[in-house]
Amino acid sequence: NAGVTQTPKFRVLKTGQSMTLLCAQDMNHEYMYWYRQDPGMGLRLIHYSVGEGTTAKGEVPDGYNVSRLKKQNFLLGLESAAPSQTSVYFCASSYSQGNQPQHFGDGTRLSIL
Amino acid sequence: AQKITQTQPGMFVQEKEAVTLDCTYDTSDPSYGLFWYKQPSSGEMIFLIYQGSYDQQNATEGRYSLNFQKARKSANLVISASQLGDSAMYFCAMREGPRKLIFGTGTRLQVFP
């Protein structure tokens, strides 16, 4: 049982390059999320989606774009990578009910040089 | 604004002893939920336990229990009979509205023999 799968697991970029992180879930969850985790700061929400074709901004959306063309996939894009975007990125998904936990992928470690 | 505070950056506990990890929160919303997640050194986020604001009893899941004191706005995680495998980062999180989670900065727990 795969759960939430993130691709790739590691990536090194140069400043100004672009890339897309892919998140796929097989639990038929309505909601999906992208977080970043920086040392000493816990997880911060970048963008989230409450259903196919919908996206919304989280706490730290600047410099990122997202798309949810299919219910099971949630893509996070960096159009012009900056060193400040060096972080570990987590995707999560959940059912819509508020008492349901978010299920996380294993994370993507991204370094911007 | 909603906020989660974890004041213990690090905790030590001897194997087989119980340990309490503190979490306080701030919200004006009468309906909210509190989650605890474990992050081992391998990096994945593991859901442990959930407490809803209207739940009458403290949540329990195996060796994990949540000491929920609503008037004091605290939701401390209690781990009984600590095991070496409990060594990890522990994050408290609060549901904001029906969708988003606000995370604390985490507590690193180290269990020693």
Tab-separated table of C-alpha atoms in Angstrom:
chain	number	residue	atom	x	y	z
A	1	ASN	CA	0.000	0.000	0.000
A	2	ALA	CA	1.735	3.122	-1.304
A	3	GLY	CA	-0.193	5.885	0.517
A	4	VAL	CA	1.414	9.223	-0.431
A	5	THR	CA	4.334	9.082	-2.857
A	6	GLN	CA	6.625	12.008	-3.567
A	7	THR	CA	8.933	12.273	-6.573
A	8	PRO	CA	11.866	12.941	-6.554
A	9	LYS	CA	13.366	12.233	-3.109
A	10	PHE	CA	16.409	14.461	-3.614
A	11	ARG	CA	17.243	17.232	-6.042
A	12	VAL	CA	19.921	19.871	-6.435
A	13	LEU	CA	19.139	22.937	-8.525
A	14	LYS	CA	20.970	26.048	-9.542
A	15	THR	CA	19.493	29.444	-8.803
A	16	GLY	CA	16.994	30.397	-11.485
A	17	GLN	CA	16.218	26.872	-12.632
A	18	SER	CA	12.702	25.531	-12.547
A	19	MET	CA	11.340	22.185	-11.449
A	20	THR	CA	8.183	20.360	-10.464
A	21	LEU	CA	7.657	18.123	-7.476
A	22	LEU	CA	5.069	15.419	-7.908
A	23	CYS	CA	2.790	14.049	-5.206
A	24	ALA	CA	0.511	11.085	-5.762
A	25	GLN	CA	-1.931	9.504	-3.318
A	26	ASP	CA	-3.929	6.323	-3.693
A	27	MET	CA	-6.333	6.757	-0.754
A	28	ASN	CA	-9.010	8.701	-2.666
A	29	HIS	CA	-8.478	11.700	-0.381
A	30	GLU	CA	-10.206	14.927	-1.297
A	31	TYR	CA	-7.652	17.257	0.288
A	32	MET	CA	-3.974	17.593	-0.535
A	33	TYR	CA	-1.265	19.853	0.856
A	34	TRP	CA	2.299	20.975	0.297
A	35	TYR	CA	4.479	21.922	3.286
A	36	ARG	CA	8.063	22.948	3.697
A	37	GLN	CA	10.163	22.086	6.723
A	38	ASP	CA	13.112	24.227	7.724
A	39	PRO	CA	15.376	23.670	10.747
A	40	GLY	CA	13.790	24.847	13.986
A	41	MET	CA	10.585	25.996	12.306
A	42	GLY	CA	8.350	22.953	12.063
A	43	LEU	CA	6.214	22.543	8.949
A	44	ARG	CA	4.683	25.485	7.131
A	45	LEU	CA	1.877	25.218	4.615
A	46	ILE	CA	2.679	26.404	1.088
A	47	HIS	CA	-0.487	25.592	-0.873
A	48	TYR	CA	-3.369	23.206	-0.522
A	49	SER	CA	-6.256	21.823	-2.541
A	50	VAL	CA	-9.725	20.761	-1.437
A	51	GLY	CA	-10.555	18.965	-4.645
A	52	GLU	CA	-9.682	18.343	-8.260
A	53	GLY	CA	-9.193	21.613	-10.106
A	54	THR	CA	-8.988	23.739	-6.954
A	55	THR	CA	-5.984	25.266	-5.184
A	56	ALA	CA	-5.497	27.803	-2.401
A	57	LYS	CA	-2.621	29.648	-0.775
A	58	GLY	CA	-1.213	28.653	2.557
A	59	GLU	CA	1.134	30.434	4.912
A	60	VAL	CA	4.196	30.739	2.616
A	61	PRO	CA	3.007	30.619	-1.034
A	62	ASP	CA	5.402	33.093	-2.643
A	63	GLY	CA	7.666	31.619	-5.311
A	64	TYR	CA	5.567	28.460	-5.719
A	65	ASN	CA	2.704	27.379	-7.940
A	66	VAL	CA	0.542	24.284	-7.733
A	67	SER	CA	-1.897	22.351	-9.852
A	68	ARG	CA	-4.406	19.591	-9.145
A	69	LEU	CA	-5.567	18.346	-12.521
A	70	LYS	CA	-6.377	14.890	-11.191
A	71	LYS	CA	-7.730	13.984	-7.775
A	72	GLN	CA	-4.799	11.731	-6.967
A	73	ASN	CA	-2.028	14.132	-7.999
A	74	PHE	CA	-0.826	17.450	-6.610
A	75	LEU	CA	2.096	19.199	-8.293
A	76	LEU	CA	4.327	21.848	-6.745
A	77	GLY	CA	6.277	24.061	-9.121
A	78	LEU	CA	9.228	26.352	-8.610
A	79	GLU	CA	9.465	28.673	-11.616
A	80	SER	CA	12.763	30.343	-10.704
A	81	ALA	CA	14.456	28.620	-7.803
A	82	ALA	CA	16.138	30.714	-5.098
A	83	PRO	CA	18.529	29.626	-2.315
A	84	SER	CA	15.817	30.532	0.232
A	85	GLN	CA	13.764	27.670	-1.169
A	86	THR	CA	16.309	25.126	0.024
A	87	SER	CA	14.205	22.955	2.294
A	88	VAL	CA	12.540	19.606	2.807
A	89	TYR	CA	9.158	19.501	1.106
A	90	PHE	CA	6.338	17.303	2.323
A	91	CYS	CA	3.139	16.443	0.565
A	92	ALA	CA	0.127	15.284	2.574
A	93	SER	CA	-3.435	14.227	1.909
A	94	SER	CA	-6.557	13.711	3.983
A	95	TYR	CA	-10.277	13.113	3.919
A	96	SER	CA	-12.438	16.195	4.263
A	97	GLN	CA	-13.632	15.529	7.813
A	98	GLY	CA	-11.804	17.673	10.346
A	99	ASN	CA	-10.958	14.804	12.691
A	100	GLN	CA	-9.129	12.878	10.000
A	101	PRO	CA	-5.320	13.041	10.116
A	102	GLN	CA	-3.180	14.143	7.240
A	103	HIS	CA	-1.067	11.379	5.759
A	104	PHE	CA	2.396	12.455	4.696
A	105	GLY	CA	4.804	11.404	2.007
A	106	ASP	CA	8.442	10.733	2.832
A	107	GLY	CA	9.573	14.185	1.779
A	108	THR	CA	11.755	15.698	-0.941
A	109	ARG	CA	15.069	17.227	0.024
A	110	LEU	CA	15.718	20.164	-2.290
A	111	SER	CA	18.939	22.175	-2.386
A	112	ILE	CA	19.276	25.382	-4.393
A	113	LEU	CA	22.843	26.461	-5.070
B	1	ALA	CA	-4.212	34.343	14.868
B	2	GLN	CA	-3.901	30.715	15.751
B	3	LYS	CA	-0.685	29.516	17.257
B	4	ILE	CA	0.948	26.365	18.590
B	5	THR	CA	3.753	26.495	21.161
B	6	GLN	CA	6.094	23.698	22.105
B	7	THR	CA	8.451	25.066	24.740
B	8	GLN	CA	10.706	22.022	25.137
B	9	PRO	CA	13.286	21.870	22.340
B	10	GLY	CA	14.682	18.633	23.788
B	11	MET	CA	13.738	16.000	26.336
B	12	PHE	CA	15.503	12.972	27.765
B	13	VAL	CA	13.821	9.943	29.271
B	14	GLN	CA	15.027	6.596	30.453
B	15	GLU	CA	13.699	3.488	28.809
B	16	LYS	CA	10.457	2.184	30.390
B	17	GLU	CA	9.711	5.508	32.044
B	18	ALA	CA	6.842	7.820	31.095
B	19	VAL	CA	7.419	11.225	29.528
B	20	THR	CA	5.207	14.237	28.878
B	21	LEU	CA	5.726	16.526	25.903
B	22	ASP	CA	4.122	19.929	26.276
B	23	CYS	CA	1.928	21.729	23.782
B	24	THR	CA	-0.111	24.893	24.260
B	25	TYR	CA	-2.312	26.493	21.674
B	26	ASP	CA	-4.140	29.707	21.064
B	27	THR	CA	-7.360	30.007	19.123
B	28	SER	CA	-10.651	31.856	19.272
B	29	ASP	CA	-12.455	29.208	17.234
B	30	PRO	CA	-14.640	26.989	19.475
B	31	SER	CA	-14.220	24.077	17.057
B	32	TYR	CA	-10.687	22.859	16.584
B	33	GLY	CA	-8.620	19.708	16.575
B	34	LEU	CA	-5.199	18.858	17.909
B	35	PHE	CA	-2.831	16.303	16.415
B	36	TRP	CA	0.493	14.842	17.410
B	37	TYR	CA	2.979	13.562	14.845
B	38	LYS	CA	6.267	11.711	15.259
B	39	GLN	CA	9.203	12.301	12.933
B	40	PRO	CA	12.020	9.756	13.334
B	41	SER	CA	15.493	10.408	11.989
B	42	SER	CA	14.473	8.789	8.701
B	43	GLY	CA	12.272	11.841	8.107
B	44	GLU	CA	8.734	10.598	7.606
B	45	MET	CA	5.807	12.099	9.511
B	46	ILE	CA	3.793	9.551	11.476
B	47	PHE	CA	0.369	10.381	12.895
B	48	LEU	CA	0.035	9.416	16.568
B	49	ILE	CA	-3.126	10.771	18.151
B	50	TYR	CA	-6.015	13.221	17.712
B	51	GLN	CA	-8.121	15.254	20.168
B	52	GLY	CA	-11.186	17.230	19.130
B	53	SER	CA	-12.202	20.348	21.048
B	54	TYR	CA	-15.603	18.868	21.863
B	55	ASP	CA	-14.303	15.466	22.911
B	56	GLN	CA	-15.227	14.790	26.524
B	57	GLN	CA	-12.493	12.287	27.203
B	58	ASN	CA	-8.768	12.442	26.674
B	59	ALA	CA	-7.651	10.559	23.591
B	60	THR	CA	-5.580	7.408	23.957
B	61	GLU	CA	-3.807	5.244	21.371
B	62	GLY	CA	-1.810	2.406	22.859
B	63	ARG	CA	1.120	3.888	24.797
B	64	TYR	CA	0.160	7.413	23.707
B	65	SER	CA	-2.346	9.537	25.544
B	66	LEU	CA	-3.246	13.172	25.283
B	67	ASN	CA	-3.667	15.227	28.436
B	68	PHE	CA	-6.200	17.751	27.162
B	69	GLN	CA	-6.850	20.720	29.438
B	70	LYS	CA	-9.196	22.944	27.496
B	71	ALA	CA	-9.342	25.836	29.959
B	72	ARG	CA	-5.556	26.047	30.016
B	73	LYS	CA	-5.362	25.511	26.239
B	74	SER	CA	-2.887	22.700	26.576
B	75	ALA	CA	-2.694	19.333	24.826
B	76	ASN	CA	0.281	17.483	26.221
B	77	LEU	CA	1.362	14.136	24.807
B	78	VAL	CA	2.122	11.426	27.350
B	79	ILE	CA	4.181	8.438	26.254
B	80	SER	CA	4.121	5.597	28.737
B	81	ALA	CA	6.802	2.919	29.042
B	82	SER	CA	9.239	4.649	26.698
B	83	GLN	CA	11.141	2.550	24.195
B	84	LEU	CA	14.392	3.241	22.385
B	85	GLY	CA	12.383	3.472	19.166
B	86	ASP	CA	10.473	6.442	20.572
B	87	SER	CA	13.538	8.632	20.033
B	88	ALA	CA	12.377	11.167	17.454
B	89	MET	CA	11.031	14.661	16.900
B	90	TYR	CA	7.462	15.154	18.043
B	91	PHE	CA	5.209	17.819	16.576
B	92	CYS	CA	1.970	19.171	17.935
B	93	ALA	CA	-0.405	20.599	15.338
B	94	MET	CA	-3.761	22.333	15.395
B	95	ARG	CA	-6.418	22.164	12.710
B	96	GLU	CA	-7.268	25.624	11.408
B	97	GLY	CA	-10.792	25.523	10.004
B	98	PRO	CA	-11.648	22.243	8.305
B	99	ARG	CA	-8.481	21.921	6.321
B	100	LYS	CA	-5.137	23.352	7.364
B	101	LEU	CA	-2.730	22.342	10.102
B	102	ILE	CA	-0.587	24.759	12.083
B	103	PHE	CA	2.511	23.040	13.446
B	104	GLY	CA	4.628	23.770	16.482
B	105	THR	CA	8.406	23.818	16.274
B	106	GLY	CA	8.740	20.345	17.738
B	107	THR	CA	10.395	18.582	20.670
B	108	ARG	CA	13.286	16.192	20.208
B	109	LEU	CA	12.900	13.205	22.507
B	110	GLN	CA	15.833	10.983	23.287
B	111	VAL	CA	15.275	7.701	25.091
B	112	PHE	CA	18.327	6.208	26.794
B	113	PRO	CA	18.827	2.673	28.173
